PDB file of C-alpha atoms in Angstrom:
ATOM      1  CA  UNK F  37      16.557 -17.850 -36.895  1.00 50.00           C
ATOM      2  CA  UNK F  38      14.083 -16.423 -34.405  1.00 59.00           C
ATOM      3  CA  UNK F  39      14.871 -13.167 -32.281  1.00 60.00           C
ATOM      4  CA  UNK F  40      15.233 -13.527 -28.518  1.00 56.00           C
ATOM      5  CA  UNK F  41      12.107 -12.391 -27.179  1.00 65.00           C
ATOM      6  CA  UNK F  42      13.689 -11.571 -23.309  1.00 64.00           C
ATOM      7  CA  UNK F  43      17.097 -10.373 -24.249  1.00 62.00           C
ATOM      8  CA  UNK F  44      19.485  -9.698 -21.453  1.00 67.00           C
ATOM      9  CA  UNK F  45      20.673  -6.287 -21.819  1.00 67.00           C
ATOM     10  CA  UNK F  46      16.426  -4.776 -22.194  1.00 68.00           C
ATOM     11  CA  UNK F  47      15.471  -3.218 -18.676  1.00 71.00           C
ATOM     12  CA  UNK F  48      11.574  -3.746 -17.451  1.00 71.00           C
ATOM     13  CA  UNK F  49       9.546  -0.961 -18.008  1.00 74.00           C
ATOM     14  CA  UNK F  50       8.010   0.001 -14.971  1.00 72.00           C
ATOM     15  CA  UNK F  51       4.447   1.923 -14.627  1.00 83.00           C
ATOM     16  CA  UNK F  52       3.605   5.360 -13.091  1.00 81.00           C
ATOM     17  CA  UNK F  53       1.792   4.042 -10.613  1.00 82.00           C
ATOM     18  CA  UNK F  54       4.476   0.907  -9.600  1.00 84.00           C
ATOM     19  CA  UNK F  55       7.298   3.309  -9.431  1.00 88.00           C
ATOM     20  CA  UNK F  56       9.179   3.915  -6.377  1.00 90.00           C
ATOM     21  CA  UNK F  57       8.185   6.818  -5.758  1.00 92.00           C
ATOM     22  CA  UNK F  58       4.557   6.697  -6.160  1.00 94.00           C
ATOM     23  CA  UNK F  59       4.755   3.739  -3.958  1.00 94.00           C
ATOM     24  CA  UNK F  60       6.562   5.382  -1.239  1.00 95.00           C
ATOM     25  CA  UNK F  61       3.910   8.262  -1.654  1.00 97.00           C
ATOM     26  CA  UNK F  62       1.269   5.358  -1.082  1.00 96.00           C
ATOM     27  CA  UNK F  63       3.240   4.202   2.185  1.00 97.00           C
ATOM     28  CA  UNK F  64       3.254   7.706   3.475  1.00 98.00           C
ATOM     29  CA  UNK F  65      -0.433   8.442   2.689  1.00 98.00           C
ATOM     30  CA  UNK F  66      -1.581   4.941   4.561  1.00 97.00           C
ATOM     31  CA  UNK F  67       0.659   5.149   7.373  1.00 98.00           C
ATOM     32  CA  UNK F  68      -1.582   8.983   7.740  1.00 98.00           C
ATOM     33  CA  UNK F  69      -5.325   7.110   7.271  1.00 97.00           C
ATOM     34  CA  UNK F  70      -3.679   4.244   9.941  1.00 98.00           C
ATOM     35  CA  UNK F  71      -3.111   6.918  12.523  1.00 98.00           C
ATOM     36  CA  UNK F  72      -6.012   8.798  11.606  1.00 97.00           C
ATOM     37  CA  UNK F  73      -7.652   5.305  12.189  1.00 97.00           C
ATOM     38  CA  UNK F  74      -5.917   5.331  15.590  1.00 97.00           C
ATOM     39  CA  UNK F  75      -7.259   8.304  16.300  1.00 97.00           C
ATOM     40  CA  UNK F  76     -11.228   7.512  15.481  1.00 95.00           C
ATOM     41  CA  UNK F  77     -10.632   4.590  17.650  1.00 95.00           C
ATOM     42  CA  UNK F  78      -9.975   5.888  20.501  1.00 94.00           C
ATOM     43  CA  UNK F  79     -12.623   8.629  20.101  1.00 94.00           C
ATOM     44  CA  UNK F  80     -15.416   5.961  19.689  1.00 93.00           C
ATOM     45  CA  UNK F  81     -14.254   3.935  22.791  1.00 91.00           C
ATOM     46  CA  UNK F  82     -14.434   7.037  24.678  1.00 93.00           C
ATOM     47  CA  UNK F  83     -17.601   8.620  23.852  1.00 92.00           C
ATOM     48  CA  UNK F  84     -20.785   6.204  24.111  1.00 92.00           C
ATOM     49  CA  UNK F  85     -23.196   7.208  21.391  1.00 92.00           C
ATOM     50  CA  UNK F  86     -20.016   6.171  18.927  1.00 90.00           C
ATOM     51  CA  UNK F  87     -19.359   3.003  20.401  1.00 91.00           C
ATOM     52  CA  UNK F  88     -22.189   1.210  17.777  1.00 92.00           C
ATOM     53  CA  UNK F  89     -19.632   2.556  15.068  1.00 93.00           C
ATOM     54  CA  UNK F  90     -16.296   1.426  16.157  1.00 94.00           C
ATOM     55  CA  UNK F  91     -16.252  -0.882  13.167  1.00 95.00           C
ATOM     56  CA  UNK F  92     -15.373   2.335  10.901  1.00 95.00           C
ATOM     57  CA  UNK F  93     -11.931   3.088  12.589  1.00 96.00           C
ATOM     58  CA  UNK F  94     -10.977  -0.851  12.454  1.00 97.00           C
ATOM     59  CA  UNK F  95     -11.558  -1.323   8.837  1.00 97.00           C
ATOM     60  CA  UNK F  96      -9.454   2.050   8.851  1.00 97.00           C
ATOM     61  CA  UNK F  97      -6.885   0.308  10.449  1.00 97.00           C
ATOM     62  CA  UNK F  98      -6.669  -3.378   8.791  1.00 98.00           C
ATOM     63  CA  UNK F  99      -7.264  -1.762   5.324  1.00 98.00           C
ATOM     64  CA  UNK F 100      -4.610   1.000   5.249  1.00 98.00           C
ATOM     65  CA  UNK F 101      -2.141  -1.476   6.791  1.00 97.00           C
ATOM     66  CA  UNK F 102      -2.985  -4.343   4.459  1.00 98.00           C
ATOM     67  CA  UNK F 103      -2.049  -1.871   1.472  1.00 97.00           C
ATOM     68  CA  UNK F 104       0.842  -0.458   3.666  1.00 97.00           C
ATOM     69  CA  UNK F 105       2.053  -4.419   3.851  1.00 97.00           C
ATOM     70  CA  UNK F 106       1.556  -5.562   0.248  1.00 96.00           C
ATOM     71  CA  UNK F 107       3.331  -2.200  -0.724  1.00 95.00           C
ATOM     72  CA  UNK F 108       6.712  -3.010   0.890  1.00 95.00           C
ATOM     73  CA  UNK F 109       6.675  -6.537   0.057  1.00 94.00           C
ATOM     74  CA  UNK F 110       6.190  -5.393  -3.575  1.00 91.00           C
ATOM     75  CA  UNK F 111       9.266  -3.028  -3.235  1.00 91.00           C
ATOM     76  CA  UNK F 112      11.431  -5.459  -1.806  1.00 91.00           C
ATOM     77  CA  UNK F 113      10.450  -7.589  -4.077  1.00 89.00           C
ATOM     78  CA  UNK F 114      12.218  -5.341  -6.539  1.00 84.00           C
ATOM     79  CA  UNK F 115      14.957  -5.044  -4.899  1.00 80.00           C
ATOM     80  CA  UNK F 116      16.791  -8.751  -4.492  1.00 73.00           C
ATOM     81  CA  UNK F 117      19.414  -8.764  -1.859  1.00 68.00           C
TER      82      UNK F 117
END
């Protein structure tokens, strides 16, 4: 007779770096680089000599909010309704 390799009653072991917390640390941190992002975007509209790096503060932007995205889908994920 062979053992049940996914019993019922075992919980998922979940990593440091997947739990809750550390991804609700991760939210926190990219919502600060997405407004810091904000914040370099506006300066390099206004002042001239910055305007040639305005692509800096964007990829600020989409980056920090693509993790901020794929973090919340992955924790509601865990969470079924």
């Amino acid at each position: 007779m062979r053992f049940d390799e996914k019993p019922i009653f075992r919980k998922i072991i979940v990593p440091w770096y997947d739990s809750e917390t550390a991804c609700l640390l991760l939210i926190l941190f990219m919502v600060l680089v997405f407004l810091f992002g904000i914040a370099g975007l506006s300066v390099s509209s206004e002042i001239v000599e910055y305007n040639d790096f305005i692509w800096v503060p964007i990829l600020l932007i989409l980056l920090s909010g693509w993790v901020v995205v794929s973090t919340m889908i992955r924790l509601i994920k865990r969470f079924p309704i």
